[in-house]
């Protein structure tokens, strides 16, 4: 996902360019705004965390771009491309180092396992929307 802060800052294009350059294929893509309930459902694993309210508020505060990306070793390679959750800890040249504003407004989301990638893909896309 490209998050509301990066969309607001007009960084959809530059972020997609970095994703393409890193060799990912785009299998599905959608530009939409989540309701607070939908953001809450997407991040349900974080329900008990102290930042859950802030996170769902922020993620429903403006449009996002959701995408399914594919590549060999996609989960690990994408996580390397985006960098650490906290942009102050992200490596130089990573998407979050370049574009993230804070640990909450951190420009992009990436699935943390193949299993969660499937769950998150099914959250946003039907089979008719995948190529
Ligand atoms: P993401 O990779 O999308 O997964 C969970 C999100 O919760 C994370 O990126 C951040 O946007 C947010 N998050 C994680 N830790 C914190 C924190 N300490 N304070 C606020 N938001 C956080």
PDB file of C-alpha atoms and ligand atoms in Angstrom:
ATOM      1  CA  UNK A   1       0.000   0.000   0.000  1.00  0.00           C
ATOM      2  CA  UNK A   2       1.051   3.561  -0.638  1.00  0.00           C
ATOM      3  CA  UNK A   3      -0.233   5.373   2.457  1.00  0.00           C
ATOM      4  CA  UNK A   4      -2.135   8.682   2.747  1.00  0.00           C
ATOM      5  CA  UNK A   5       0.949  10.806   3.585  1.00  0.00           C
ATOM      6  CA  UNK A   6       2.767   9.705   0.421  1.00  0.00           C
ATOM      7  CA  UNK A   7      -0.346  10.151  -1.741  1.00  0.00           C
ATOM      8  CA  UNK A   8      -0.895  13.643  -0.275  1.00  0.00           C
ATOM      9  CA  UNK A   9       2.735  14.555  -1.016  1.00  0.00           C
ATOM     10  CA  UNK A  10       2.318  13.526  -4.698  1.00  0.00           C
ATOM     11  CA  UNK A  11       4.738  10.633  -4.329  1.00  0.00           C
ATOM     12  CA  UNK A  12       2.691   7.834  -5.958  1.00  0.00           C
ATOM     13  CA  UNK A  13       4.700   8.107  -9.191  1.00  0.00           C
ATOM     14  CA  UNK A  14       8.209   8.168  -7.659  1.00  0.00           C
ATOM     15  CA  UNK A  15       7.358   5.253  -5.321  1.00  0.00           C
ATOM     16  CA  UNK A  16       5.964   3.126  -8.173  1.00  0.00           C
ATOM     17  CA  UNK A  17       9.094   3.930 -10.195  1.00  0.00           C
ATOM     18  CA  UNK A  18      11.290   2.557  -7.366  1.00  0.00           C
ATOM     19  CA  UNK A  19       9.083  -0.562  -7.153  1.00  0.00           C
ATOM     20  CA  UNK A  20       9.313  -1.129 -10.929  1.00  0.00           C
ATOM     21  CA  UNK A  21      13.061  -0.519 -10.949  1.00  0.00           C
ATOM     22  CA  UNK A  22      13.485  -3.153  -8.220  1.00  0.00           C
ATOM     23  CA  UNK A  23      11.925  -5.731 -10.553  1.00  0.00           C
ATOM     24  CA  UNK A  24       8.408  -6.139  -9.171  1.00  0.00           C
ATOM     25  CA  UNK A  25       5.487  -6.883 -11.472  1.00  0.00           C
ATOM     26  CA  UNK A  26       2.175  -5.178 -10.643  1.00  0.00           C
ATOM     27  CA  UNK A  27      -0.579  -7.828 -10.619  1.00  0.00           C
ATOM     28  CA  UNK A  28      -3.358  -5.574  -9.303  1.00  0.00           C
ATOM     29  CA  UNK A  29      -3.786  -1.905  -8.367  1.00  0.00           C
ATOM     30  CA  UNK A  30      -6.501   0.272  -6.828  1.00  0.00           C
ATOM     31  CA  UNK A  31      -6.767   3.954  -5.776  1.00  0.00           C
ATOM     32  CA  UNK A  32      -9.312   4.286  -2.963  1.00  0.00           C
ATOM     33  CA  UNK A  33     -10.057   5.666   0.484  1.00  0.00           C
ATOM     34  CA  UNK A  34     -10.578   3.258   3.391  1.00  0.00           C
ATOM     35  CA  UNK A  35     -13.256   3.895   6.004  1.00  0.00           C
ATOM     36  CA  UNK A  36     -12.050   3.805   9.610  1.00  0.00           C
ATOM     37  CA  UNK A  37     -13.742   0.396  10.007  1.00  0.00           C
ATOM     38  CA  UNK A  38     -11.974  -0.962   6.912  1.00  0.00           C
ATOM     39  CA  UNK A  39      -8.603   0.372   8.143  1.00  0.00           C
ATOM     40  CA  UNK A  40      -9.358  -1.253  11.505  1.00  0.00           C
ATOM     41  CA  UNK A  41     -10.105  -4.578   9.815  1.00  0.00           C
ATOM     42  CA  UNK A  42      -6.936  -4.406   7.684  1.00  0.00           C
ATOM     43  CA  UNK A  43      -4.790  -3.764  10.776  1.00  0.00           C
ATOM     44  CA  UNK A  44      -6.776  -6.051  13.124  1.00  0.00           C
ATOM     45  CA  UNK A  45      -3.545  -7.827  14.197  1.00  0.00           C
ATOM     46  CA  UNK A  46      -2.508  -4.540  15.865  1.00  0.00           C
ATOM     47  CA  UNK A  47      -5.831  -4.100  17.735  1.00  0.00           C
ATOM     48  CA  UNK A  48      -4.229  -4.300  21.173  1.00  0.00           C
ATOM     49  CA  UNK A  49      -1.345  -1.934  20.361  1.00  0.00           C
ATOM     50  CA  UNK A  50      -1.383   1.579  21.846  1.00  0.00           C
ATOM     51  CA  UNK A  51      -1.070   3.138  18.377  1.00  0.00           C
ATOM     52  CA  UNK A  52      -4.080   1.275  16.853  1.00  0.00           C
ATOM     53  CA  UNK A  53      -6.480   4.248  17.135  1.00  0.00           C
ATOM     54  CA  UNK A  54      -3.951   6.668  15.650  1.00  0.00           C
ATOM     55  CA  UNK A  55      -3.100   4.165  12.899  1.00  0.00           C
ATOM     56  CA  UNK A  56      -6.700   3.564  11.790  1.00  0.00           C
ATOM     57  CA  UNK A  57      -7.494   7.301  11.961  1.00  0.00           C
ATOM     58  CA  UNK A  58      -4.490   8.107   9.792  1.00  0.00           C
ATOM     59  CA  UNK A  59      -5.027   5.246   7.313  1.00  0.00           C
ATOM     60  CA  UNK A  60      -8.629   6.383   6.721  1.00  0.00           C
ATOM     61  CA  UNK A  61      -7.702  10.064   6.544  1.00  0.00           C
ATOM     62  CA  UNK A  62      -7.049  10.169   2.800  1.00  0.00           C
ATOM     63  CA  UNK A  63      -6.790   7.960  -0.277  1.00  0.00           C
ATOM     64  CA  UNK A  64      -4.301   5.098  -0.569  1.00  0.00           C
ATOM     65  CA  UNK A  65      -2.983   2.987  -3.431  1.00  0.00           C
ATOM     66  CA  UNK A  66      -3.292  -0.761  -2.862  1.00  0.00           C
ATOM     67  CA  UNK A  67      -1.341  -3.139  -5.058  1.00  0.00           C
ATOM     68  CA  UNK A  68      -0.380  -6.778  -5.406  1.00  0.00           C
ATOM     69  CA  UNK A  69       3.276  -7.119  -6.404  1.00  0.00           C
ATOM     70  CA  UNK A  70       5.015 -10.269  -7.549  1.00  0.00           C
ATOM     71  CA  UNK A  71       8.650 -11.294  -7.862  1.00  0.00           C
ATOM     72  CA  UNK A  72      10.858 -14.167  -6.667  1.00  0.00           C
ATOM     73  CA  UNK A  73      11.372 -13.688  -2.931  1.00  0.00           C
ATOM     74  CA  UNK A  74       8.855 -10.806  -3.063  1.00  0.00           C
ATOM     75  CA  UNK A  75       8.094 -10.386   0.650  1.00  0.00           C
ATOM     76  CA  UNK A  76      11.725 -10.191   1.768  1.00  0.00           C
ATOM     77  CA  UNK A  77      12.857  -8.127  -1.239  1.00  0.00           C
ATOM     78  CA  UNK A  78       9.997  -5.636  -0.845  1.00  0.00           C
ATOM     79  CA  UNK A  79      10.696  -5.242   2.869  1.00  0.00           C
ATOM     80  CA  UNK A  80      14.320  -4.514   2.013  1.00  0.00           C
ATOM     81  CA  UNK A  81      13.224  -1.981  -0.617  1.00  0.00           C
ATOM     82  CA  UNK A  82      10.908  -0.109   1.799  1.00  0.00           C
ATOM     83  CA  UNK A  83      13.250  -0.113   4.813  1.00  0.00           C
ATOM     84  CA  UNK A  84      12.511  -0.106   8.555  1.00  0.00           C
ATOM     85  CA  UNK A  85       9.077   0.873   9.930  1.00  0.00           C
ATOM     86  CA  UNK A  86      10.664   3.845  11.686  1.00  0.00           C
ATOM     87  CA  UNK A  87      12.116   6.055   8.902  1.00  0.00           C
ATOM     88  CA  UNK A  88      14.875   7.316  11.210  1.00  0.00           C
ATOM     89  CA  UNK A  89      16.135   3.690  11.256  1.00  0.00           C
ATOM     90  CA  UNK A  90      15.588   3.000   7.538  1.00  0.00           C
ATOM     91  CA  UNK A  91      18.644   2.502   5.324  1.00  0.00           C
ATOM     92  CA  UNK A  92      19.671   5.144   2.796  1.00  0.00           C
ATOM     93  CA  UNK A  93      17.930   4.736  -0.551  1.00  0.00           C
ATOM     94  CA  UNK A  94      14.924   2.852   0.845  1.00  0.00           C
ATOM     95  CA  UNK A  95      11.403   4.111   0.101  1.00  0.00           C
ATOM     96  CA  UNK A  96      10.741   5.008   3.729  1.00  0.00           C
ATOM     97  CA  UNK A  97      14.094   6.787   4.122  1.00  0.00           C
ATOM     98  CA  UNK A  98      13.281   8.905   1.068  1.00  0.00           C
ATOM     99  CA  UNK A  99       9.525   9.486   1.543  1.00  0.00           C
ATOM    100  CA  UNK A 100       8.296   8.642   5.080  1.00  0.00           C
ATOM    101  CA  UNK A 101       7.433  11.450   7.485  1.00  0.00           C
ATOM    102  CA  UNK A 102       7.244   9.493  10.779  1.00  0.00           C
ATOM    103  CA  UNK A 103       6.791   5.989  12.232  1.00  0.00           C
ATOM    104  CA  UNK A 104       3.006   6.329  11.748  1.00  0.00           C
ATOM    105  CA  UNK A 105       3.035   8.235   8.447  1.00  0.00           C
ATOM    106  CA  UNK A 106       5.644   5.939   6.936  1.00  0.00           C
ATOM    107  CA  UNK A 107       4.727   6.189   3.228  1.00  0.00           C
ATOM    108  CA  UNK A 108       4.159   2.500   2.443  1.00  0.00           C
ATOM    109  CA  UNK A 109       3.010  -0.811   3.871  1.00  0.00           C
ATOM    110  CA  UNK A 110       4.371  -4.241   2.996  1.00  0.00           C
ATOM    111  CA  UNK A 111       3.114  -7.700   3.915  1.00  0.00           C
ATOM    112  CA  UNK A 112       5.350  -9.486   6.426  1.00  0.00           C
ATOM    113  CA  UNK A 113       4.838 -13.064   5.144  1.00  0.00           C
ATOM    114  CA  UNK A 114       3.439 -14.948   2.129  1.00  0.00           C
ATOM    115  CA  UNK A 115       0.466 -15.942   4.264  1.00  0.00           C
ATOM    116  CA  UNK A 116      -0.345 -12.334   5.180  1.00  0.00           C
ATOM    117  CA  UNK A 117       0.291 -11.237   1.583  1.00  0.00           C
ATOM    118  CA  UNK A 118      -2.512 -13.599   0.528  1.00  0.00           C
ATOM    119  CA  UNK A 119      -4.848 -12.365   3.252  1.00  0.00           C
ATOM    120  CA  UNK A 120      -4.105  -8.701   2.434  1.00  0.00           C
ATOM    121  CA  UNK A 121      -4.447  -9.303  -1.338  1.00  0.00           C
ATOM    122  CA  UNK A 122      -7.869 -10.868  -0.768  1.00  0.00           C
ATOM    123  CA  UNK A 123      -8.856  -7.895   1.411  1.00  0.00           C
ATOM    124  CA  UNK A 124      -8.501  -5.505  -1.545  1.00  0.00           C
ATOM    125  CA  UNK A 125      -8.930  -7.508  -4.750  1.00  0.00           C
ATOM    126  CA  UNK A 126     -11.210 -10.065  -6.371  1.00  0.00           C
ATOM    127  CA  UNK A 127      -9.828 -12.611  -8.845  1.00  0.00           C
ATOM    128  CA  UNK A 128     -11.256 -10.522 -11.713  1.00  0.00           C
ATOM    129  CA  UNK A 129      -8.933  -7.652 -10.722  1.00  0.00           C
ATOM    130  CA  UNK A 130      -5.649  -9.598 -10.889  1.00  0.00           C
ATOM    131  CA  UNK A 131      -3.441  -9.919 -13.953  1.00  0.00           C
TER     132      UNK A 131
HETATM  133  P1  LIG B   1       3.022  -0.948   8.649  1.00  0.00           P
HETATM  134  O1  LIG B   1       4.214  -1.590   8.073  1.00  0.00           O
HETATM  135  O2  LIG B   1       1.910  -0.579   7.746  1.00  0.00           O
HETATM  136  O3  LIG B   1       2.441  -1.876   9.822  1.00  0.00           O
HETATM  137  C1  LIG B   1       1.810  -1.379  10.973  1.00  0.00           C
HETATM  138  C2  LIG B   1       1.820   0.111  11.038  1.00  0.00           C
HETATM  139  O4  LIG B   1       1.572   0.649  12.321  1.00  0.00           O
HETATM  140  C3  LIG B   1       3.211   0.637  10.695  1.00  0.00           C
HETATM  141  O5  LIG B   1       3.504   0.417   9.358  1.00  0.00           O
HETATM  142  C4  LIG B   1       3.087   2.077  11.138  1.00  0.00           C
HETATM  143  O6  LIG B   1       2.381   2.882  10.207  1.00  0.00           O
HETATM  144  C5  LIG B   1       2.235   1.909  12.388  1.00  0.00           C
HETATM  145  N1  LIG B   1       3.084   1.920  13.585  1.00  0.00           N
HETATM  146  C6  LIG B   1       3.976   1.001  13.974  1.00  0.00           C
HETATM  147  N2  LIG B   1       4.556   1.354  15.137  1.00  0.00           N
HETATM  148  C7  LIG B   1       4.011   2.538  15.476  1.00  0.00           C
HETATM  149  C8  LIG B   1       4.177   3.409  16.581  1.00  0.00           C
HETATM  150  N3  LIG B   1       5.062   3.133  17.555  1.00  0.00           N
HETATM  151  N4  LIG B   1       3.446   4.533  16.614  1.00  0.00           N
HETATM  152  C9  LIG B   1       2.556   4.799  15.634  1.00  0.00           C
HETATM  153  N5  LIG B   1       2.335   3.999  14.557  1.00  0.00           N
HETATM  154  C10 LIG B   1       3.063   2.888  14.483  1.00  0.00           C
END
